[in-house]
mmCIF file with all atom_site columns, C-alpha atoms in Angstrom:
data_model
loop_
_atom_site.group_PDB
_atom_site.id
_atom_site.type_symbol
_atom_site.label_atom_id
_atom_site.label_alt_id
_atom_site.label_comp_id
_atom_site.label_asym_id
_atom_site.label_entity_id
_atom_site.label_seq_id
_atom_site.pdbx_PDB_ins_code
_atom_site.Cartn_x
_atom_site.Cartn_y
_atom_site.Cartn_z
_atom_site.occupancy
_atom_site.B_iso_or_equiv
_atom_site.pdbx_formal_charge
_atom_site.auth_seq_id
_atom_site.auth_comp_id
_atom_site.auth_asym_id
_atom_site.auth_atom_id
_atom_site.pdbx_PDB_model_num
ATOM 1   C CA . MET A 1 1   ? -77.392 -31.769 -50.469 1.00 49.00 ? 9   MET A CA 1
ATOM 2   C CA . PRO A 1 2   ? -79.673 -31.499 -47.453 1.00 63.00 ? 10  PRO A CA 1
ATOM 3   C CA . VAL A 1 3   ? -78.115 -30.403 -44.176 1.00 77.00 ? 11  VAL A CA 1
ATOM 4   C CA . LYS A 1 4   ? -79.802 -33.465 -42.652 1.00 87.00 ? 12  LYS A CA 1
ATOM 5   C CA . ASP A 1 5   ? -77.376 -35.753 -44.559 1.00 92.00 ? 13  ASP A CA 1
ATOM 6   C CA . VAL A 1 6   ? -74.375 -33.725 -43.397 1.00 93.00 ? 14  VAL A CA 1
ATOM 7   C CA . VAL A 1 7   ? -75.565 -33.782 -39.784 1.00 94.00 ? 15  VAL A CA 1
ATOM 8   C CA . GLU A 1 8   ? -76.089 -37.550 -39.937 1.00 95.00 ? 16  GLU A CA 1
ATOM 9   C CA . LEU A 1 9   ? -72.562 -38.098 -41.271 1.00 96.00 ? 17  LEU A CA 1
ATOM 10  C CA . LEU A 1 10  ? -71.145 -35.896 -38.507 1.00 96.00 ? 18  LEU A CA 1
ATOM 11  C CA . LYS A 1 11  ? -73.146 -37.781 -35.895 1.00 96.00 ? 19  LYS A CA 1
ATOM 12  C CA . ARG A 1 12  ? -71.730 -41.097 -37.139 1.00 97.00 ? 20  ARG A CA 1
ATOM 13  C CA . GLY A 1 13  ? -68.237 -39.615 -37.232 1.00 97.00 ? 21  GLY A CA 1
ATOM 14  C CA . LYS A 1 14  ? -68.550 -38.416 -33.623 1.00 97.00 ? 22  LYS A CA 1
ATOM 15  C CA . ALA A 1 15  ? -69.655 -41.890 -32.530 1.00 97.00 ? 23  ALA A CA 1
ATOM 16  C CA . LEU A 1 16  ? -66.578 -43.382 -34.222 1.00 97.00 ? 24  LEU A CA 1
ATOM 17  C CA . ALA A 1 17  ? -64.288 -40.757 -32.673 1.00 96.00 ? 25  ALA A CA 1
ATOM 18  C CA . LYS A 1 18  ? -65.676 -41.580 -29.210 1.00 96.00 ? 26  LYS A CA 1
ATOM 19  C CA . ARG A 1 19  ? -64.492 -45.135 -29.803 1.00 97.00 ? 27  ARG A CA 1
ATOM 20  C CA . THR A 1 20  ? -61.081 -43.761 -30.940 1.00 96.00 ? 28  THR A CA 1
ATOM 21  C CA . LYS A 1 21  ? -61.708 -44.868 -34.529 1.00 97.00 ? 29  LYS A CA 1
ATOM 22  C CA . TYR A 1 22  ? -60.299 -41.607 -35.839 1.00 97.00 ? 30  TYR A CA 1
ATOM 23  C CA . LYS A 1 23  ? -59.470 -42.763 -39.367 1.00 97.00 ? 31  LYS A CA 1
ATOM 24  C CA . GLU A 1 24  ? -63.086 -43.825 -39.915 1.00 97.00 ? 32  GLU A CA 1
ATOM 25  C CA . ALA A 1 25  ? -64.385 -40.680 -38.203 1.00 97.00 ? 33  ALA A CA 1
ATOM 26  C CA . ILE A 1 26  ? -62.250 -38.498 -40.473 1.00 98.00 ? 34  ILE A CA 1
ATOM 27  C CA . ALA A 1 27  ? -63.684 -40.313 -43.514 1.00 97.00 ? 35  ALA A CA 1
ATOM 28  C CA . HIS A 1 28  ? -67.210 -39.407 -42.346 1.00 97.00 ? 36  HIS A CA 1
ATOM 29  C CA . TYR A 1 29  ? -66.231 -35.774 -41.768 1.00 97.00 ? 37  TYR A CA 1
ATOM 30  C CA . GLU A 1 30  ? -64.669 -35.602 -45.230 1.00 97.00 ? 38  GLU A CA 1
ATOM 31  C CA . LYS A 1 31  ? -67.803 -37.069 -46.815 1.00 96.00 ? 39  LYS A CA 1
ATOM 32  C CA . ALA A 1 32  ? -69.821 -34.379 -45.009 1.00 96.00 ? 40  ALA A CA 1
ATOM 33  C CA . MET A 1 33  ? -67.399 -31.738 -46.333 1.00 96.00 ? 41  MET A CA 1
ATOM 34  C CA . SER A 1 34  ? -67.873 -33.010 -49.876 1.00 95.00 ? 42  SER A CA 1
ATOM 35  C CA . LEU A 1 35  ? -71.648 -32.591 -49.490 1.00 94.00 ? 43  LEU A CA 1
ATOM 36  C CA . ASP A 1 36  ? -71.394 -29.110 -47.949 1.00 94.00 ? 44  ASP A CA 1
ATOM 37  C CA . PRO A 1 37  ? -67.916 -27.538 -47.684 1.00 94.00 ? 45  PRO A CA 1
ATOM 38  C CA . LYS A 1 38  ? -69.415 -24.454 -45.996 1.00 94.00 ? 46  LYS A CA 1
ATOM 39  C CA . TYR A 1 39  ? -70.605 -26.322 -42.898 1.00 94.00 ? 47  TYR A CA 1
ATOM 40  C CA . PRO A 1 40  ? -68.057 -25.280 -40.205 1.00 96.00 ? 48  PRO A CA 1
ATOM 41  C CA . GLU A 1 41  ? -68.743 -28.168 -37.816 1.00 96.00 ? 49  GLU A CA 1
ATOM 42  C CA . SER A 1 42  ? -67.289 -30.648 -40.338 1.00 97.00 ? 50  SER A CA 1
ATOM 43  C CA . TRP A 1 43  ? -63.991 -28.761 -40.327 1.00 98.00 ? 51  TRP A CA 1
ATOM 44  C CA . TYR A 1 44  ? -63.991 -28.424 -36.541 1.00 98.00 ? 52  TYR A CA 1
ATOM 45  C CA . LEU A 1 45  ? -64.659 -32.131 -35.989 1.00 98.00 ? 53  LEU A CA 1
ATOM 46  C CA . ARG A 1 46  ? -61.936 -33.185 -38.406 1.00 98.00 ? 54  ARG A CA 1
ATOM 47  C CA . ALA A 1 47  ? -59.570 -30.787 -36.619 1.00 98.00 ? 55  ALA A CA 1
ATOM 48  C CA . ALA A 1 48  ? -60.423 -32.446 -33.293 1.00 98.00 ? 56  ALA A CA 1
ATOM 49  C CA . ALA A 1 49  ? -59.706 -35.876 -34.801 1.00 98.00 ? 57  ALA A CA 1
ATOM 50  C CA . TYR A 1 50  ? -56.448 -34.555 -36.261 1.00 98.00 ? 58  TYR A CA 1
ATOM 51  C CA . VAL A 1 51  ? -55.347 -33.365 -32.801 1.00 98.00 ? 59  VAL A CA 1
ATOM 52  C CA . GLU A 1 52  ? -56.069 -36.845 -31.422 1.00 97.00 ? 60  GLU A CA 1
ATOM 53  C CA . THR A 1 53  ? -53.842 -38.348 -34.131 1.00 97.00 ? 61  THR A CA 1
ATOM 54  C CA . SER A 1 54  ? -51.034 -35.776 -33.657 1.00 97.00 ? 62  SER A CA 1
ATOM 55  C CA . ARG A 1 55  ? -51.707 -34.045 -36.983 1.00 98.00 ? 63  ARG A CA 1
ATOM 56  C CA . HIS A 1 56  ? -51.556 -30.630 -35.346 1.00 98.00 ? 64  HIS A CA 1
ATOM 57  C CA . LYS A 1 57  ? -50.697 -28.460 -38.360 1.00 98.00 ? 65  LYS A CA 1
ATOM 58  C CA . GLU A 1 58  ? -53.616 -29.965 -40.278 1.00 98.00 ? 66  GLU A CA 1
ATOM 59  C CA . ALA A 1 59  ? -55.843 -29.381 -37.233 1.00 98.00 ? 67  ALA A CA 1
ATOM 60  C CA . ILE A 1 60  ? -54.905 -25.699 -37.189 1.00 98.00 ? 68  ILE A CA 1
ATOM 61  C CA . ALA A 1 61  ? -55.676 -25.396 -40.911 1.00 98.00 ? 69  ALA A CA 1
ATOM 62  C CA . ASP A 1 62  ? -59.105 -26.987 -40.368 1.00 98.00 ? 70  ASP A CA 1
ATOM 63  C CA . CYS A 1 63  ? -59.827 -24.725 -37.406 1.00 98.00 ? 71  CYS A CA 1
ATOM 64  C CA . ASP A 1 64  ? -58.875 -21.727 -39.518 1.00 98.00 ? 72  ASP A CA 1
ATOM 65  C CA . LYS A 1 65  ? -61.270 -22.934 -42.223 1.00 98.00 ? 73  LYS A CA 1
ATOM 66  C CA . ALA A 1 66  ? -64.110 -23.299 -39.685 1.00 98.00 ? 74  ALA A CA 1
ATOM 67  C CA . LEU A 1 67  ? -63.256 -19.900 -38.196 1.00 98.00 ? 75  LEU A CA 1
ATOM 68  C CA . SER A 1 68  ? -63.277 -18.275 -41.641 1.00 97.00 ? 76  SER A CA 1
ATOM 69  C CA . MET A 1 69  ? -66.962 -19.277 -41.761 1.00 97.00 ? 77  MET A CA 1
ATOM 70  C CA . ASP A 1 70  ? -67.719 -18.376 -38.137 1.00 97.00 ? 78  ASP A CA 1
ATOM 71  C CA . GLN A 1 71  ? -65.248 -16.226 -36.170 1.00 97.00 ? 79  GLN A CA 1
ATOM 72  C CA . ASN A 1 72  ? -67.249 -16.898 -33.002 1.00 97.00 ? 80  ASN A CA 1
ATOM 73  C CA . TYR A 1 73  ? -66.961 -20.694 -33.130 1.00 98.00 ? 81  TYR A CA 1
ATOM 74  C CA . ALA A 1 74  ? -65.698 -21.187 -29.567 1.00 97.00 ? 82  ALA A CA 1
ATOM 75  C CA . ASP A 1 75  ? -64.976 -24.917 -29.930 1.00 97.00 ? 83  ASP A CA 1
ATOM 76  C CA . ALA A 1 76  ? -62.825 -24.298 -33.006 1.00 98.00 ? 84  ALA A CA 1
ATOM 77  C CA . TRP A 1 77  ? -60.795 -21.718 -31.060 1.00 98.00 ? 85  TRP A CA 1
ATOM 78  C CA . SER A 1 78  ? -60.416 -24.245 -28.230 1.00 97.00 ? 86  SER A CA 1
ATOM 79  C CA . ILE A 1 79  ? -59.163 -27.057 -30.484 1.00 98.00 ? 87  ILE A CA 1
ATOM 80  C CA . LYS A 1 80  ? -56.864 -24.610 -32.265 1.00 98.00 ? 88  LYS A CA 1
ATOM 81  C CA . SER A 1 81  ? -55.356 -23.630 -28.907 1.00 98.00 ? 89  SER A CA 1
ATOM 82  C CA . LEU A 1 82  ? -54.678 -27.297 -28.118 1.00 97.00 ? 90  LEU A CA 1
ATOM 83  C CA . ALA A 1 83  ? -53.044 -27.898 -31.501 1.00 98.00 ? 91  ALA A CA 1
ATOM 84  C CA . LEU A 1 84  ? -50.897 -24.773 -31.087 1.00 98.00 ? 92  LEU A CA 1
ATOM 85  C CA . PHE A 1 85  ? -49.891 -25.889 -27.583 1.00 98.00 ? 93  PHE A CA 1
ATOM 86  C CA . ASN A 1 86  ? -48.864 -29.298 -28.948 1.00 97.00 ? 94  ASN A CA 1
ATOM 87  C CA . LEU A 1 87  ? -46.591 -27.494 -31.424 1.00 98.00 ? 95  LEU A CA 1
ATOM 88  C CA . ASP A 1 88  ? -45.024 -25.461 -28.562 1.00 98.00 ? 96  ASP A CA 1
ATOM 89  C CA . ARG A 1 89  ? -46.543 -22.270 -29.982 1.00 98.00 ? 97  ARG A CA 1
ATOM 90  C CA . TYR A 1 90  ? -47.476 -20.993 -26.531 1.00 98.00 ? 98  TYR A CA 1
ATOM 91  C CA . GLU A 1 91  ? -48.108 -17.317 -27.343 1.00 98.00 ? 99  GLU A CA 1
ATOM 92  C CA . ASP A 1 92  ? -50.455 -18.253 -30.190 1.00 98.00 ? 100 ASP A CA 1
ATOM 93  C CA . ALA A 1 93  ? -52.126 -20.876 -27.997 1.00 98.00 ? 101 ALA A CA 1
ATOM 94  C CA . VAL A 1 94  ? -52.761 -18.290 -25.275 1.00 98.00 ? 102 VAL A CA 1
ATOM 95  C CA . LEU A 1 95  ? -54.414 -16.016 -27.832 1.00 98.00 ? 103 LEU A CA 1
ATOM 96  C CA . ALA A 1 96  ? -56.600 -18.847 -29.183 1.00 98.00 ? 104 ALA A CA 1
ATOM 97  C CA . SER A 1 97  ? -57.565 -20.124 -25.725 1.00 98.00 ? 105 SER A CA 1
ATOM 98  C CA . THR A 1 98  ? -58.334 -16.575 -24.595 1.00 98.00 ? 106 THR A CA 1
ATOM 99  C CA . ARG A 1 99  ? -60.656 -16.171 -27.573 1.00 98.00 ? 107 ARG A CA 1
ATOM 100 C CA . ALA A 1 100 ? -62.266 -19.547 -26.754 1.00 98.00 ? 108 ALA A CA 1
ATOM 101 C CA . THR A 1 101 ? -62.870 -18.561 -23.128 1.00 97.00 ? 109 THR A CA 1
ATOM 102 C CA . MET A 1 102 ? -64.210 -15.139 -24.129 1.00 97.00 ? 110 MET A CA 1
ATOM 103 C CA . LEU A 1 103 ? -66.782 -16.851 -26.341 1.00 97.00 ? 111 LEU A CA 1
ATOM 104 C CA . ASN A 1 104 ? -67.487 -19.699 -23.902 1.00 96.00 ? 112 ASN A CA 1
ATOM 105 C CA . GLY A 1 105 ? -66.442 -18.954 -20.349 1.00 93.00 ? 113 GLY A CA 1
ATOM 106 C CA . ASN A 1 106 ? -67.391 -22.518 -19.342 1.00 93.00 ? 114 ASN A CA 1
ATOM 107 C CA . ASP A 1 107 ? -64.739 -24.220 -21.525 1.00 95.00 ? 115 ASP A CA 1
ATOM 108 C CA . ALA A 1 108 ? -62.649 -25.900 -18.816 1.00 94.00 ? 116 ALA A CA 1
ATOM 109 C CA . ALA A 1 109 ? -60.201 -27.351 -21.364 1.00 94.00 ? 117 ALA A CA 1
ATOM 110 C CA . ALA A 1 110 ? -59.481 -23.937 -22.905 1.00 96.00 ? 118 ALA A CA 1
ATOM 111 C CA . TRP A 1 111 ? -58.881 -22.452 -19.454 1.00 96.00 ? 119 TRP A CA 1
ATOM 112 C CA . TYR A 1 112 ? -56.492 -25.308 -18.648 1.00 96.00 ? 120 TYR A CA 1
ATOM 113 C CA . ILE A 1 113 ? -54.551 -24.975 -21.930 1.00 97.00 ? 121 ILE A CA 1
ATOM 114 C CA . LYS A 1 114 ? -54.325 -21.247 -21.290 1.00 97.00 ? 122 LYS A CA 1
ATOM 115 C CA . GLY A 1 115 ? -52.875 -21.959 -17.843 1.00 97.00 ? 123 GLY A CA 1
ATOM 116 C CA . VAL A 1 116 ? -50.312 -24.440 -19.141 1.00 96.00 ? 124 VAL A CA 1
ATOM 117 C CA . CYS A 1 117 ? -49.177 -22.057 -21.866 1.00 97.00 ? 125 CYS A CA 1
ATOM 118 C CA . LEU A 1 118 ? -48.945 -19.103 -19.492 1.00 97.00 ? 126 LEU A CA 1
ATOM 119 C CA . ASP A 1 119 ? -46.840 -21.298 -17.187 1.00 96.00 ? 127 ASP A CA 1
ATOM 120 C CA . GLU A 1 120 ? -44.550 -22.158 -20.100 1.00 96.00 ? 128 GLU A CA 1
ATOM 121 C CA . LEU A 1 121 ? -44.193 -18.437 -20.807 1.00 97.00 ? 129 LEU A CA 1
ATOM 122 C CA . GLY A 1 122 ? -43.238 -17.735 -17.180 1.00 97.00 ? 130 GLY A CA 1
ATOM 123 C CA . ARG A 1 123 ? -46.482 -15.884 -16.418 1.00 97.00 ? 131 ARG A CA 1
ATOM 124 C CA . SER A 1 124 ? -47.239 -17.811 -13.207 1.00 95.00 ? 132 SER A CA 1
ATOM 125 C CA . ASP A 1 125 ? -49.817 -15.489 -11.656 1.00 95.00 ? 133 ASP A CA 1
ATOM 126 C CA . GLU A 1 126 ? -51.950 -15.456 -14.796 1.00 95.00 ? 134 GLU A CA 1
ATOM 127 C CA . ALA A 1 127 ? -51.477 -19.217 -15.133 1.00 95.00 ? 135 ALA A CA 1
ATOM 128 C CA . GLN A 1 128 ? -52.769 -19.820 -11.598 1.00 95.00 ? 136 GLN A CA 1
ATOM 129 C CA . GLU A 1 129 ? -55.845 -17.743 -12.352 1.00 95.00 ? 137 GLU A CA 1
ATOM 130 C CA . ALA A 1 130 ? -56.562 -19.816 -15.499 1.00 96.00 ? 138 ALA A CA 1
ATOM 131 C CA . TYR A 1 131 ? -55.932 -23.104 -13.636 1.00 93.00 ? 139 TYR A CA 1
ATOM 132 C CA . GLY A 1 132 ? -58.298 -21.967 -10.886 1.00 93.00 ? 140 GLY A CA 1
ATOM 133 C CA . LYS A 1 133 ? -61.062 -21.240 -13.386 1.00 94.00 ? 141 LYS A CA 1
ATOM 134 C CA . SER A 1 134 ? -60.488 -24.611 -15.065 1.00 93.00 ? 142 SER A CA 1
ATOM 135 C CA . LEU A 1 135 ? -60.675 -26.469 -11.750 1.00 92.00 ? 143 LEU A CA 1
ATOM 136 C CA . GLU A 1 136 ? -63.790 -24.559 -10.700 1.00 91.00 ? 144 GLU A CA 1
ATOM 137 C CA . LEU A 1 137 ? -65.500 -25.519 -13.972 1.00 90.00 ? 145 LEU A CA 1
ATOM 138 C CA . GLU A 1 138 ? -64.426 -29.163 -13.660 1.00 87.00 ? 146 GLU A CA 1
ATOM 139 C CA . ILE A 1 139 ? -65.985 -29.336 -10.192 1.00 87.00 ? 147 ILE A CA 1
ATOM 140 C CA . ILE A 1 140 ? -69.218 -27.781 -11.468 1.00 84.00 ? 148 ILE A CA 1
ATOM 141 C CA . LEU A 1 141 ? -69.312 -30.156 -14.464 1.00 79.00 ? 149 LEU A CA 1
ATOM 142 C CA . ASP A 1 142 ? -68.725 -33.157 -12.171 1.00 79.00 ? 150 ASP A CA 1
ATOM 143 C CA . MET A 1 143 ? -71.546 -32.013 -9.886  1.00 83.00 ? 151 MET A CA 1
ATOM 144 C CA . GLU A 1 144 ? -73.891 -31.604 -12.860 1.00 81.00 ? 152 GLU A CA 1
ATOM 145 C CA . ALA A 1 145 ? -72.995 -35.079 -14.155 1.00 77.00 ? 153 ALA A CA 1
ATOM 146 C CA . ASP A 1 146 ? -73.653 -36.574 -10.709 1.00 80.00 ? 154 ASP A CA 1
ATOM 147 C CA . ARG A 1 147 ? -76.987 -34.753 -10.490 1.00 83.00 ? 155 ARG A CA 1
ATOM 148 C CA . LYS A 1 148 ? -78.018 -36.140 -13.905 1.00 82.00 ? 156 LYS A CA 1
ATOM 149 C CA . LYS A 1 149 ? -77.125 -39.696 -12.821 1.00 81.00 ? 157 LYS A CA 1
ATOM 150 C CA . ILE A 1 150 ? -79.241 -39.314 -9.668  1.00 83.00 ? 158 ILE A CA 1
ATOM 151 C CA . MET A 1 151 ? -82.180 -37.917 -11.669 1.00 81.00 ? 159 MET A CA 1
ATOM 152 C CA . GLN A 1 152 ? -81.994 -40.847 -14.127 1.00 80.00 ? 160 GLN A CA 1
ATOM 153 C CA . ARG A 1 153 ? -82.151 -43.369 -11.269 1.00 76.00 ? 161 ARG A CA 1
ATOM 154 C CA . GLY A 1 154 ? -85.055 -41.618 -9.583  1.00 63.00 ? 162 GLY A CA 1
#
């Protein structure tokens, strides 16, 4: 099957997920997987939808599948860290979020999850450092979004 078909299914699935229609989004991701099971983004996107529907163990399994195809898939590490956090697996979540931030230092969510987990583990100083990085990135992202809005008006 052409990658184009897989990408189109994933695009539709993402649009559904944005509207919190996770069941329908998951169906699109699964259709994409049936066309090309070796396309890691399908597994990552289904994992993200699973996290949103509190199916955390399934999300971890999907992240692991995506990561078996691409160990440097930063977004998959980030979603895995969130799923692990939601299962109170703080040590594992710190490891996953650390990997995510090593691969993508601009992942504010991964920095935040890392901070929360470090806090839960009683590692306050490290947690504050992670929170600080997360906040710094959020401010930068907000500024960039504002700049884009201004440029669109002008």
